[in-house]
Amino acid sequence: MEKTPQPVEEFLEGVTPRKRRADAERLLPLFARATGETPTMWGTVIGFGEYHYRYASGHEGDAPAASFAPRRAATTVYLFDGVGACPDELARLGPHTTGVGCLYLKDLDTIDLGVLEDVVAASYRAVTRGTFGQRARDGAPSD
């Protein structure tokens, strides 16, 4: 994944349905507070900050340290340290589904945005503590 020069506002103008665009506009300040970063585009993903990863296989690269994507079916929040890193918080979040490193949110009005902000902040801290070597599918890193 690479940064792209498209302004976030320009990208949001093309997001459909309207609900996803409105939800994305609500998430921008939440992610900014959680990370202290400004948004940039990484393809069709809105990212905040950046981190470097290196896996045991030798594969390495850079990715946004916190990010989300307004998709047609749901807003996807990417948790690069994996959803297994925050089971208690996710139990309190409200209606959502998950993938290994993703939260899928259909309606921000039905979730606890304070809990979401805590989850995003914790994930951001985990991946920005130096070179991150844990894949989301491998589970939460141990401290």
Short mmCIF file of N, CA, C and O in Angstrom, two decimals, residues 1-140:
data_model
loop_
_atom_site.label_atom_id
_atom_site.label_comp_id
_atom_site.label_asym_id
_atom_site.label_seq_id
_atom_site.Cartn_x
_atom_site.Cartn_y
_atom_site.Cartn_z
N MET A 1 0.86 -1.17 0.00
CA MET A 1 0.00 0.00 0.00
C MET A 1 0.91 1.23 0.00
O MET A 1 1.88 1.28 0.73
N GLU A 2 0.58 2.19 -0.82
CA GLU A 2 1.38 3.40 -0.90
C GLU A 2 0.50 4.63 -0.77
O GLU A 2 -0.66 4.63 -1.16
N LYS A 3 1.09 5.69 -0.23
CA LYS A 3 0.39 6.96 -0.15
C LYS A 3 0.07 7.45 -1.56
O LYS A 3 0.83 7.21 -2.49
N THR A 4 -1.06 8.11 -1.67
CA THR A 4 -1.44 8.71 -2.94
C THR A 4 -1.69 10.20 -2.71
O THR A 4 -2.01 10.62 -1.60
N PRO A 5 -1.51 11.03 -3.75
CA PRO A 5 -1.61 12.48 -3.56
C PRO A 5 -3.04 13.02 -3.47
O PRO A 5 -3.23 14.20 -3.18
N GLN A 6 -4.05 12.20 -3.71
CA GLN A 6 -5.43 12.70 -3.72
C GLN A 6 -5.79 13.30 -2.35
O GLN A 6 -5.56 12.67 -1.31
N PRO A 7 -6.35 14.50 -2.33
CA PRO A 7 -6.81 15.06 -1.06
C PRO A 7 -7.96 14.23 -0.48
O PRO A 7 -8.82 13.74 -1.21
N VAL A 8 -7.97 14.09 0.84
CA VAL A 8 -9.00 13.31 1.52
C VAL A 8 -10.39 13.86 1.18
O VAL A 8 -11.31 13.10 0.90
N GLU A 9 -10.54 15.18 1.20
CA GLU A 9 -11.84 15.80 0.93
C GLU A 9 -12.34 15.44 -0.46
O GLU A 9 -13.53 15.20 -0.66
N GLU A 10 -11.43 15.42 -1.42
CA GLU A 10 -11.81 15.06 -2.80
C GLU A 10 -12.27 13.61 -2.86
O GLU A 10 -13.26 13.28 -3.51
N PHE A 11 -11.56 12.73 -2.18
CA PHE A 11 -11.95 11.33 -2.14
C PHE A 11 -13.35 11.18 -1.53
O PHE A 11 -14.19 10.46 -2.06
N LEU A 12 -13.59 11.88 -0.42
CA LEU A 12 -14.88 11.76 0.27
C LEU A 12 -16.05 12.22 -0.59
O LEU A 12 -17.16 11.69 -0.46
N GLU A 13 -15.82 13.17 -1.48
CA GLU A 13 -16.89 13.64 -2.36
C GLU A 13 -17.45 12.52 -3.22
O GLU A 13 -18.61 12.54 -3.59
N GLY A 14 -16.64 11.53 -3.53
CA GLY A 14 -17.09 10.44 -4.39
C GLY A 14 -17.59 9.21 -3.64
O GLY A 14 -17.98 8.22 -4.26
N VAL A 15 -17.59 9.26 -2.31
CA VAL A 15 -18.01 8.10 -1.52
C VAL A 15 -19.53 7.95 -1.55
O VAL A 15 -20.27 8.91 -1.32
N THR A 16 -19.99 6.75 -1.85
CA THR A 16 -21.42 6.42 -1.80
C THR A 16 -21.58 5.12 -1.03
O THR A 16 -20.63 4.32 -0.98
N PRO A 17 -22.68 4.89 -0.41
CA PRO A 17 -23.83 5.80 -0.27
C PRO A 17 -23.51 6.96 0.68
O PRO A 17 -22.49 6.97 1.35
N ARG A 18 -24.42 7.90 0.74
CA ARG A 18 -24.27 9.10 1.56
C ARG A 18 -23.95 8.75 3.02
O ARG A 18 -23.19 9.45 3.67
N LYS A 19 -24.56 7.70 3.52
CA LYS A 19 -24.34 7.26 4.91
C LYS A 19 -22.85 6.97 5.15
O LYS A 19 -22.30 7.35 6.18
N ARG A 20 -22.20 6.32 4.21
CA ARG A 20 -20.77 6.02 4.36
C ARG A 20 -19.95 7.30 4.36
O ARG A 20 -18.99 7.43 5.10
N ARG A 21 -20.34 8.25 3.50
CA ARG A 21 -19.62 9.53 3.47
C ARG A 21 -19.79 10.26 4.79
O ARG A 21 -18.82 10.76 5.37
N ALA A 22 -21.01 10.30 5.30
CA ALA A 22 -21.26 10.98 6.58
C ALA A 22 -20.49 10.30 7.72
O ALA A 22 -19.91 10.96 8.58
N ASP A 23 -20.48 8.97 7.72
CA ASP A 23 -19.74 8.25 8.75
C ASP A 23 -18.24 8.54 8.65
O ASP A 23 -17.56 8.73 9.66
N ALA A 24 -17.72 8.59 7.43
CA ALA A 24 -16.30 8.89 7.23
C ALA A 24 -15.97 10.28 7.76
O ALA A 24 -14.93 10.48 8.42
N GLU A 25 -16.84 11.23 7.50
CA GLU A 25 -16.61 12.59 8.00
C GLU A 25 -16.62 12.63 9.52
O GLU A 25 -15.88 13.41 10.13
N ARG A 26 -17.41 11.78 10.16
CA ARG A 26 -17.43 11.70 11.62
C ARG A 26 -16.17 11.02 12.16
O ARG A 26 -15.71 11.32 13.25
N LEU A 27 -15.62 10.07 11.38
CA LEU A 27 -14.43 9.35 11.84
C LEU A 27 -13.15 10.17 11.72
O LEU A 27 -12.19 9.92 12.45
N LEU A 28 -13.10 11.13 10.81
CA LEU A 28 -11.88 11.92 10.63
C LEU A 28 -11.40 12.55 11.94
O LEU A 28 -10.24 12.35 12.32
N PRO A 29 -12.23 13.29 12.67
CA PRO A 29 -11.73 13.88 13.92
C PRO A 29 -11.45 12.83 15.00
O PRO A 29 -10.53 13.01 15.80
N LEU A 30 -12.20 11.74 15.02
CA LEU A 30 -11.97 10.67 15.99
C LEU A 30 -10.56 10.08 15.79
O LEU A 30 -9.79 9.93 16.74
N PHE A 31 -10.22 9.74 14.55
CA PHE A 31 -8.90 9.18 14.26
C PHE A 31 -7.80 10.21 14.52
O PHE A 31 -6.72 9.85 14.99
N ALA A 32 -8.06 11.47 14.21
CA ALA A 32 -7.06 12.52 14.46
C ALA A 32 -6.78 12.64 15.96
O ALA A 32 -5.62 12.76 16.37
N ARG A 33 -7.82 12.60 16.78
CA ARG A 33 -7.62 12.65 18.24
C ARG A 33 -6.88 11.41 18.74
O ARG A 33 -5.98 11.50 19.57
N ALA A 34 -7.26 10.25 18.23
CA ALA A 34 -6.67 8.99 18.69
C ALA A 34 -5.20 8.87 18.32
O ALA A 34 -4.44 8.20 19.02
N THR A 35 -4.79 9.52 17.23
CA THR A 35 -3.43 9.35 16.73
C THR A 35 -2.56 10.60 16.82
O THR A 35 -1.34 10.50 16.77
N GLY A 36 -3.20 11.77 16.86
CA GLY A 36 -2.44 13.02 16.79
C GLY A 36 -1.92 13.30 15.39
O GLY A 36 -1.07 14.16 15.20
N GLU A 37 -2.44 12.59 14.40
CA GLU A 37 -1.97 12.70 13.01
C GLU A 37 -3.06 13.31 12.13
O GLU A 37 -4.23 13.32 12.48
N THR A 38 -2.64 13.80 10.96
CA THR A 38 -3.59 14.30 9.96
C THR A 38 -3.82 13.21 8.92
O THR A 38 -2.95 12.37 8.67
N PRO A 39 -4.99 13.20 8.30
CA PRO A 39 -5.31 12.14 7.34
C PRO A 39 -4.60 12.31 6.00
O PRO A 39 -4.40 13.42 5.53
N THR A 40 -4.24 11.17 5.41
CA THR A 40 -3.69 11.13 4.06
C THR A 40 -4.29 9.92 3.37
O THR A 40 -4.75 8.98 4.02
N MET A 41 -4.30 9.96 2.06
CA MET A 41 -4.86 8.85 1.30
C MET A 41 -3.79 7.81 1.00
O MET A 41 -2.66 8.13 0.65
N TRP A 42 -4.18 6.55 1.15
CA TRP A 42 -3.37 5.39 0.78
C TRP A 42 -4.26 4.59 -0.16
O TRP A 42 -4.97 3.69 0.28
N GLY A 43 -4.30 4.96 -1.42
CA GLY A 43 -5.24 4.33 -2.34
C GLY A 43 -6.65 4.78 -1.97
O GLY A 43 -6.95 5.97 -1.98
N THR A 44 -7.52 3.84 -1.61
CA THR A 44 -8.89 4.17 -1.19
C THR A 44 -9.05 4.04 0.32
O THR A 44 -10.15 3.93 0.82
N VAL A 45 -7.93 4.06 1.03
CA VAL A 45 -7.92 3.98 2.49
C VAL A 45 -7.47 5.32 3.05
O VAL A 45 -6.50 5.92 2.55
N ILE A 46 -8.15 5.81 4.08
CA ILE A 46 -7.77 7.05 4.74
C ILE A 46 -6.89 6.68 5.92
O ILE A 46 -7.32 5.98 6.84
N GLY A 47 -5.62 7.11 5.86
CA GLY A 47 -4.65 6.73 6.87
C GLY A 47 -4.21 7.89 7.75
O GLY A 47 -4.26 9.05 7.34
N PHE A 48 -3.73 7.52 8.94
CA PHE A 48 -3.24 8.49 9.92
C PHE A 48 -1.89 7.99 10.42
O PHE A 48 -1.80 6.92 11.02
N GLY A 49 -0.85 8.77 10.17
CA GLY A 49 0.48 8.34 10.56
C GLY A 49 0.97 7.21 9.68
O GLY A 49 0.34 6.84 8.69
N GLU A 50 2.12 6.68 10.04
CA GLU A 50 2.74 5.64 9.24
C GLU A 50 3.59 4.77 10.15
O GLU A 50 4.11 5.25 11.16
N TYR A 51 3.72 3.51 9.81
CA TYR A 51 4.61 2.63 10.55
C TYR A 51 5.34 1.72 9.58
O TYR A 51 4.91 1.52 8.46
N HIS A 52 6.45 1.20 10.06
CA HIS A 52 7.24 0.26 9.28
C HIS A 52 7.06 -1.12 9.87
O HIS A 52 7.10 -1.29 11.09
N TYR A 53 6.84 -2.11 9.01
CA TYR A 53 6.71 -3.49 9.48
C TYR A 53 7.78 -4.35 8.82
O TYR A 53 8.26 -4.06 7.73
N ARG A 54 8.17 -5.38 9.54
CA ARG A 54 9.10 -6.37 9.01
C ARG A 54 8.70 -7.71 9.62
O ARG A 54 8.69 -7.88 10.83
N TYR A 55 8.32 -8.66 8.76
CA TYR A 55 7.90 -9.98 9.22
C TYR A 55 9.09 -10.94 9.24
O TYR A 55 10.11 -10.70 8.59
N ALA A 56 8.95 -12.01 9.96
CA ALA A 56 10.00 -13.03 10.06
C ALA A 56 10.40 -13.55 8.68
O ALA A 56 11.55 -13.94 8.47
N SER A 57 9.48 -13.52 7.74
CA SER A 57 9.75 -13.98 6.38
C SER A 57 10.72 -13.06 5.64
O SER A 57 11.23 -13.40 4.58
N GLY A 58 10.94 -11.87 6.20
CA GLY A 58 11.78 -10.88 5.54
C GLY A 58 10.99 -9.82 4.80
O GLY A 58 11.52 -8.79 4.41
N HIS A 59 9.69 -10.06 4.59
CA HIS A 59 8.84 -9.07 3.93
C HIS A 59 8.73 -7.84 4.82
O HIS A 59 8.52 -7.94 6.02
N GLU A 60 8.90 -6.67 4.23
CA GLU A 60 8.77 -5.45 5.00
C GLU A 60 8.20 -4.34 4.15
O GLU A 60 8.18 -4.43 2.92
N GLY A 61 7.71 -3.30 4.80
CA GLY A 61 7.15 -2.18 4.09
C GLY A 61 6.60 -1.14 5.05
O GLY A 61 6.82 -1.21 6.26
N ASP A 62 5.88 -0.20 4.51
CA ASP A 62 5.27 0.87 5.28
C ASP A 62 3.77 0.85 5.05
O ASP A 62 3.30 0.48 3.97
N ALA A 63 3.04 1.24 6.07
CA ALA A 63 1.58 1.26 5.99
C ALA A 63 1.06 2.36 6.91
O ALA A 63 1.78 2.83 7.79
N PRO A 64 -0.19 2.76 6.73
CA PRO A 64 -0.75 3.74 7.66
C PRO A 64 -0.87 3.12 9.06
O PRO A 64 -1.24 1.95 9.19
N ALA A 65 -0.54 3.87 10.09
CA ALA A 65 -0.56 3.35 11.46
C ALA A 65 -1.98 3.17 11.98
O ALA A 65 -2.22 2.33 12.85
N ALA A 66 -2.90 3.93 11.48
CA ALA A 66 -4.33 3.77 11.79
C ALA A 66 -5.06 4.16 10.52
O ALA A 66 -4.64 5.08 9.81
N SER A 67 -6.15 3.45 10.22
CA SER A 67 -6.83 3.77 8.96
C SER A 67 -8.23 3.20 8.92
O SER A 67 -8.58 2.30 9.69
N PHE A 68 -9.00 3.75 7.98
CA PHE A 68 -10.34 3.23 7.72
C PHE A 68 -10.67 3.47 6.26
O PHE A 68 -10.03 4.28 5.59
N ALA A 69 -11.67 2.73 5.79
CA ALA A 69 -12.12 2.88 4.41
C ALA A 69 -13.64 2.83 4.38
O ALA A 69 -14.24 1.86 4.86
N PRO A 70 -14.27 3.86 3.83
CA PRO A 70 -15.72 3.84 3.68
C PRO A 70 -16.10 2.99 2.47
O PRO A 70 -15.94 3.43 1.33
N ARG A 71 -16.52 1.78 2.71
CA ARG A 71 -16.91 0.86 1.64
C ARG A 71 -18.43 0.84 1.53
O ARG A 71 -19.14 1.19 2.47
N ARG A 72 -18.94 0.39 0.42
CA ARG A 72 -20.39 0.41 0.19
C ARG A 72 -21.16 -0.34 1.28
O ARG A 72 -22.14 0.15 1.82
N ALA A 73 -20.73 -1.53 1.63
CA ALA A 73 -21.46 -2.36 2.58
C ALA A 73 -21.26 -1.95 4.03
O ALA A 73 -22.15 -2.11 4.86
N ALA A 74 -20.07 -1.43 4.35
CA ALA A 74 -19.75 -1.06 5.73
C ALA A 74 -18.47 -0.24 5.71
O ALA A 74 -17.70 -0.28 4.75
N THR A 75 -18.25 0.49 6.78
CA THR A 75 -16.97 1.18 6.95
C THR A 75 -16.01 0.17 7.57
O THR A 75 -16.33 -0.49 8.56
N THR A 76 -14.83 0.05 6.98
CA THR A 76 -13.82 -0.87 7.48
C THR A 76 -12.78 -0.09 8.27
O THR A 76 -12.19 0.86 7.75
N VAL A 77 -12.58 -0.48 9.52
CA VAL A 77 -11.52 0.08 10.36
C VAL A 77 -10.43 -0.97 10.44
O VAL A 77 -10.69 -2.11 10.83
N TYR A 78 -9.23 -0.58 10.05
CA TYR A 78 -8.11 -1.53 10.02
C TYR A 78 -7.35 -1.48 11.35
O TYR A 78 -6.95 -0.40 11.79
N LEU A 79 -7.18 -2.64 11.96
CA LEU A 79 -6.42 -2.76 13.21
C LEU A 79 -5.24 -3.68 12.91
O LEU A 79 -5.37 -4.90 12.91
N PHE A 80 -4.09 -3.08 12.66
CA PHE A 80 -2.95 -3.85 12.18
C PHE A 80 -2.37 -4.78 13.24
O PHE A 80 -1.65 -5.71 12.91
N ASP A 81 -2.71 -4.56 14.49
CA ASP A 81 -2.28 -5.50 15.53
C ASP A 81 -3.32 -6.60 15.74
O ASP A 81 -3.13 -7.47 16.58
N GLY A 82 -4.40 -6.57 14.99
CA GLY A 82 -5.42 -7.62 15.04
C GLY A 82 -6.53 -7.33 16.03
O GLY A 82 -6.33 -6.65 17.03
N VAL A 83 -7.71 -7.85 15.74
CA VAL A 83 -8.86 -7.63 16.63
C VAL A 83 -8.69 -8.39 17.94
O VAL A 83 -9.31 -8.05 18.94
N GLY A 84 -7.83 -9.39 17.96
CA GLY A 84 -7.57 -10.14 19.18
C GLY A 84 -6.86 -9.34 20.25
O GLY A 84 -6.80 -9.76 21.41
N ALA A 85 -6.35 -8.17 19.90
CA ALA A 85 -5.66 -7.32 20.87
C ALA A 85 -6.62 -6.57 21.79
O ALA A 85 -6.19 -6.02 22.80
N CYS A 86 -7.92 -6.56 21.46
CA CYS A 86 -8.85 -5.74 22.24
C CYS A 86 -10.22 -6.41 22.43
O CYS A 86 -11.25 -5.79 22.17
N PRO A 87 -10.26 -7.65 22.92
CA PRO A 87 -11.55 -8.35 23.02
C PRO A 87 -12.54 -7.69 23.98
O PRO A 87 -13.74 -7.66 23.71
N ASP A 88 -12.06 -7.15 25.09
CA ASP A 88 -12.97 -6.52 26.06
C ASP A 88 -13.61 -5.27 25.48
O ASP A 88 -14.81 -5.03 25.65
N GLU A 89 -12.81 -4.48 24.79
CA GLU A 89 -13.33 -3.25 24.19
C GLU A 89 -14.35 -3.58 23.09
O GLU A 89 -15.40 -2.95 23.00
N LEU A 90 -14.02 -4.57 22.27
CA LEU A 90 -14.95 -4.93 21.20
C LEU A 90 -16.26 -5.47 21.74
O LEU A 90 -17.31 -5.27 21.12
N ALA A 91 -16.22 -6.11 22.90
CA ALA A 91 -17.46 -6.59 23.52
C ALA A 91 -18.37 -5.43 23.92
O ALA A 91 -19.58 -5.59 23.98
N ARG A 92 -17.78 -4.26 24.17
CA ARG A 92 -18.55 -3.07 24.58
C ARG A 92 -18.85 -2.12 23.42
O ARG A 92 -19.56 -1.14 23.60
N LEU A 93 -18.30 -2.39 22.25
CA LEU A 93 -18.38 -1.46 21.13
C LEU A 93 -19.80 -1.25 20.61
O LEU A 93 -20.18 -0.14 20.29
N GLY A 94 -20.56 -2.30 20.51
CA GLY A 94 -21.87 -2.23 19.87
C GLY A 94 -21.82 -3.08 18.61
O GLY A 94 -20.83 -3.78 18.35
N PRO A 95 -22.88 -3.05 17.80
CA PRO A 95 -22.98 -3.93 16.63
C PRO A 95 -21.83 -3.73 15.63
O PRO A 95 -21.60 -2.62 15.15
N HIS A 96 -21.12 -4.81 15.36
CA HIS A 96 -20.03 -4.80 14.40
C HIS A 96 -19.72 -6.25 14.01
O HIS A 96 -20.17 -7.18 14.68
N THR A 97 -18.99 -6.41 12.96
CA THR A 97 -18.43 -7.72 12.62
C THR A 97 -16.93 -7.52 12.48
O THR A 97 -16.44 -6.38 12.41
N THR A 98 -16.20 -8.63 12.45
CA THR A 98 -14.75 -8.53 12.38
C THR A 98 -14.16 -9.49 11.36
O THR A 98 -14.76 -10.51 11.03
N GLY A 99 -13.00 -9.14 10.91
CA GLY A 99 -12.10 -10.02 10.19
C GLY A 99 -10.88 -10.12 11.08
O GLY A 99 -10.90 -9.65 12.22
N VAL A 100 -9.82 -10.69 10.62
CA VAL A 100 -8.63 -10.86 11.45
C VAL A 100 -8.08 -9.53 11.94
O VAL A 100 -7.73 -9.37 13.11
N GLY A 101 -8.01 -8.56 11.04
CA GLY A 101 -7.47 -7.25 11.41
C GLY A 101 -8.40 -6.11 11.05
O GLY A 101 -7.96 -4.98 10.88
N CYS A 102 -9.70 -6.40 10.94
CA CYS A 102 -10.66 -5.39 10.51
C CYS A 102 -11.91 -5.39 11.36
O CYS A 102 -12.40 -6.45 11.76
N LEU A 103 -12.43 -4.21 11.59
CA LEU A 103 -13.77 -4.02 12.16
C LEU A 103 -14.65 -3.53 11.02
O LEU A 103 -14.25 -2.64 10.27
N TYR A 104 -15.84 -4.09 10.91
CA TYR A 104 -16.79 -3.65 9.90
C TYR A 104 -17.95 -2.99 10.63
O TYR A 104 -18.62 -3.63 11.45
N LEU A 105 -18.17 -1.72 10.35
CA LEU A 105 -19.20 -0.92 11.03
C LEU A 105 -20.23 -0.46 10.02
O LEU A 105 -19.89 0.27 9.07
N LYS A 106 -21.48 -0.84 10.24
CA LYS A 106 -22.54 -0.45 9.32
C LYS A 106 -23.21 0.86 9.71
O LYS A 106 -23.75 1.55 8.86
N ASP A 107 -23.19 1.19 11.01
CA ASP A 107 -23.90 2.39 11.46
C ASP A 107 -23.22 2.96 12.70
O ASP A 107 -23.30 2.38 13.78
N LEU A 108 -22.54 4.08 12.55
CA LEU A 108 -21.83 4.68 13.68
C LEU A 108 -22.78 5.12 14.80
O LEU A 108 -22.36 5.25 15.94
N ASP A 109 -24.05 5.34 14.46
CA ASP A 109 -25.03 5.74 15.48
C ASP A 109 -25.30 4.63 16.49
O ASP A 109 -25.83 4.90 17.56
N THR A 110 -24.93 3.40 16.17
CA THR A 110 -25.24 2.27 17.06
C THR A 110 -24.04 1.79 17.86
O THR A 110 -24.16 0.83 18.62
N ILE A 111 -22.89 2.43 17.68
CA ILE A 111 -21.71 1.99 18.43
C ILE A 111 -21.25 3.06 19.41
O ILE A 111 -21.61 4.23 19.29
N ASP A 112 -20.43 2.66 20.35
CA ASP A 112 -19.86 3.57 21.33
C ASP A 112 -18.59 4.16 20.73
O ASP A 112 -17.56 3.49 20.65
N LEU A 113 -18.66 5.41 20.31
CA LEU A 113 -17.53 6.05 19.64
C LEU A 113 -16.34 6.25 20.58
O LEU A 113 -15.19 6.26 20.13
N GLY A 114 -16.60 6.37 21.88
CA GLY A 114 -15.51 6.47 22.84
C GLY A 114 -14.71 5.18 22.89
O GLY A 114 -13.47 5.20 22.96
N VAL A 115 -15.40 4.06 22.85
CA VAL A 115 -14.72 2.76 22.82
C VAL A 115 -13.94 2.62 21.52
O VAL A 115 -12.78 2.18 21.52
N LEU A 116 -14.54 3.01 20.40
CA LEU A 116 -13.84 2.93 19.12
C LEU A 116 -12.57 3.78 19.16
O LEU A 116 -11.51 3.33 18.72
N GLU A 117 -12.66 4.97 19.71
CA GLU A 117 -11.48 5.83 19.79
C GLU A 117 -10.38 5.18 20.64
O GLU A 117 -9.20 5.22 20.29
N ASP A 118 -10.75 4.54 21.74
CA ASP A 118 -9.78 3.83 22.58
C ASP A 118 -9.12 2.69 21.81
O ASP A 118 -7.91 2.47 21.92
N VAL A 119 -9.90 1.94 21.04
CA VAL A 119 -9.37 0.81 20.25
C VAL A 119 -8.39 1.33 19.20
O VAL A 119 -7.29 0.77 19.03
N VAL A 120 -8.76 2.39 18.51
CA VAL A 120 -7.89 2.96 17.47
C VAL A 120 -6.60 3.47 18.11
O VAL A 120 -5.50 3.22 17.60
N ALA A 121 -6.70 4.16 19.24
CA ALA A 121 -5.52 4.70 19.91
C ALA A 121 -4.58 3.59 20.36
O ALA A 121 -3.36 3.68 20.20
N ALA A 122 -5.14 2.52 20.92
CA ALA A 122 -4.31 1.40 21.39
C ALA A 122 -3.62 0.71 20.22
O ALA A 122 -2.43 0.37 20.30
N SER A 123 -4.33 0.51 19.13
CA SER A 123 -3.74 -0.12 17.95
C SER A 123 -2.63 0.76 17.38
O SER A 123 -1.55 0.28 17.04
N TYR A 124 -2.88 2.06 17.31
CA TYR A 124 -1.88 3.02 16.82
C TYR A 124 -0.61 2.95 17.66
O TYR A 124 0.51 2.88 17.13
N ARG A 125 -0.77 2.96 18.98
CA ARG A 125 0.40 2.88 19.87
C ARG A 125 1.17 1.58 19.66
O ARG A 125 2.40 1.57 19.66
N ALA A 126 0.45 0.49 19.49
CA ALA A 126 1.09 -0.82 19.33
C ALA A 126 1.96 -0.87 18.08
O ALA A 126 3.07 -1.41 18.12
N VAL A 127 1.47 -0.31 16.99
CA VAL A 127 2.22 -0.44 15.73
C VAL A 127 3.28 0.63 15.55
O VAL A 127 4.14 0.50 14.67
N THR A 128 3.27 1.68 16.37
CA THR A 128 4.24 2.76 16.20
C THR A 128 5.35 2.71 17.24
O THR A 128 6.12 3.65 17.37
N ARG A 129 5.46 1.64 17.97
CA ARG A 129 6.52 1.49 18.98
C ARG A 129 7.85 1.07 18.39
O ARG A 129 8.68 0.52 19.08
N GLY A 130 8.09 1.24 17.13
CA GLY A 130 9.31 0.78 16.46
C GLY A 130 8.89 -0.06 15.28
O GLY A 130 7.76 0.02 14.81
N THR A 131 9.78 -0.88 14.79
CA THR A 131 9.43 -1.75 13.66
C THR A 131 8.49 -2.82 14.16
O THR A 131 8.81 -3.56 15.09
N PHE A 132 7.35 -2.92 13.56
CA PHE A 132 6.31 -3.85 13.98
C PHE A 132 6.47 -5.16 13.23
O PHE A 132 6.57 -5.16 12.01
N GLY A 133 6.48 -6.26 13.94
CA GLY A 133 6.72 -7.54 13.30
C GLY A 133 5.62 -8.55 13.43
O GLY A 133 5.78 -9.72 13.10
N GLN A 134 4.49 -8.14 13.93
CA GLN A 134 3.38 -9.06 14.18
C GLN A 134 2.32 -8.90 13.11
O GLN A 134 1.86 -7.79 12.86
N ARG A 135 1.91 -9.98 12.49
CA ARG A 135 0.79 -9.91 11.55
C ARG A 135 -0.51 -10.01 12.33
O ARG A 135 -0.59 -10.75 13.31
N ALA A 136 -1.52 -9.33 11.87
CA ALA A 136 -2.82 -9.36 12.56
C ALA A 136 -3.30 -10.80 12.73
O ALA A 136 -3.82 -11.17 13.77
N ARG A 137 -3.11 -11.63 11.72
CA ARG A 137 -3.61 -13.00 11.78
C ARG A 137 -2.86 -13.87 12.79
O ARG A 137 -3.31 -14.94 13.15
N ASP A 138 -1.70 -13.39 13.26
CA ASP A 138 -0.92 -14.16 14.22
C ASP A 138 -1.32 -13.87 15.67
O ASP A 138 -0.77 -14.46 16.58
N GLY A 139 -2.24 -12.95 15.87
CA GLY A 139 -2.69 -12.63 17.22
C GLY A 139 -2.01 -11.41 17.78
O GLY A 139 -1.10 -10.85 17.19
N ALA A 140 -2.46 -11.02 18.95
CA ALA A 140 -1.94 -9.82 19.59
C ALA A 140 -0.50 -10.04 20.04
O ALA A 140 -0.16 -11.11 20.53
#
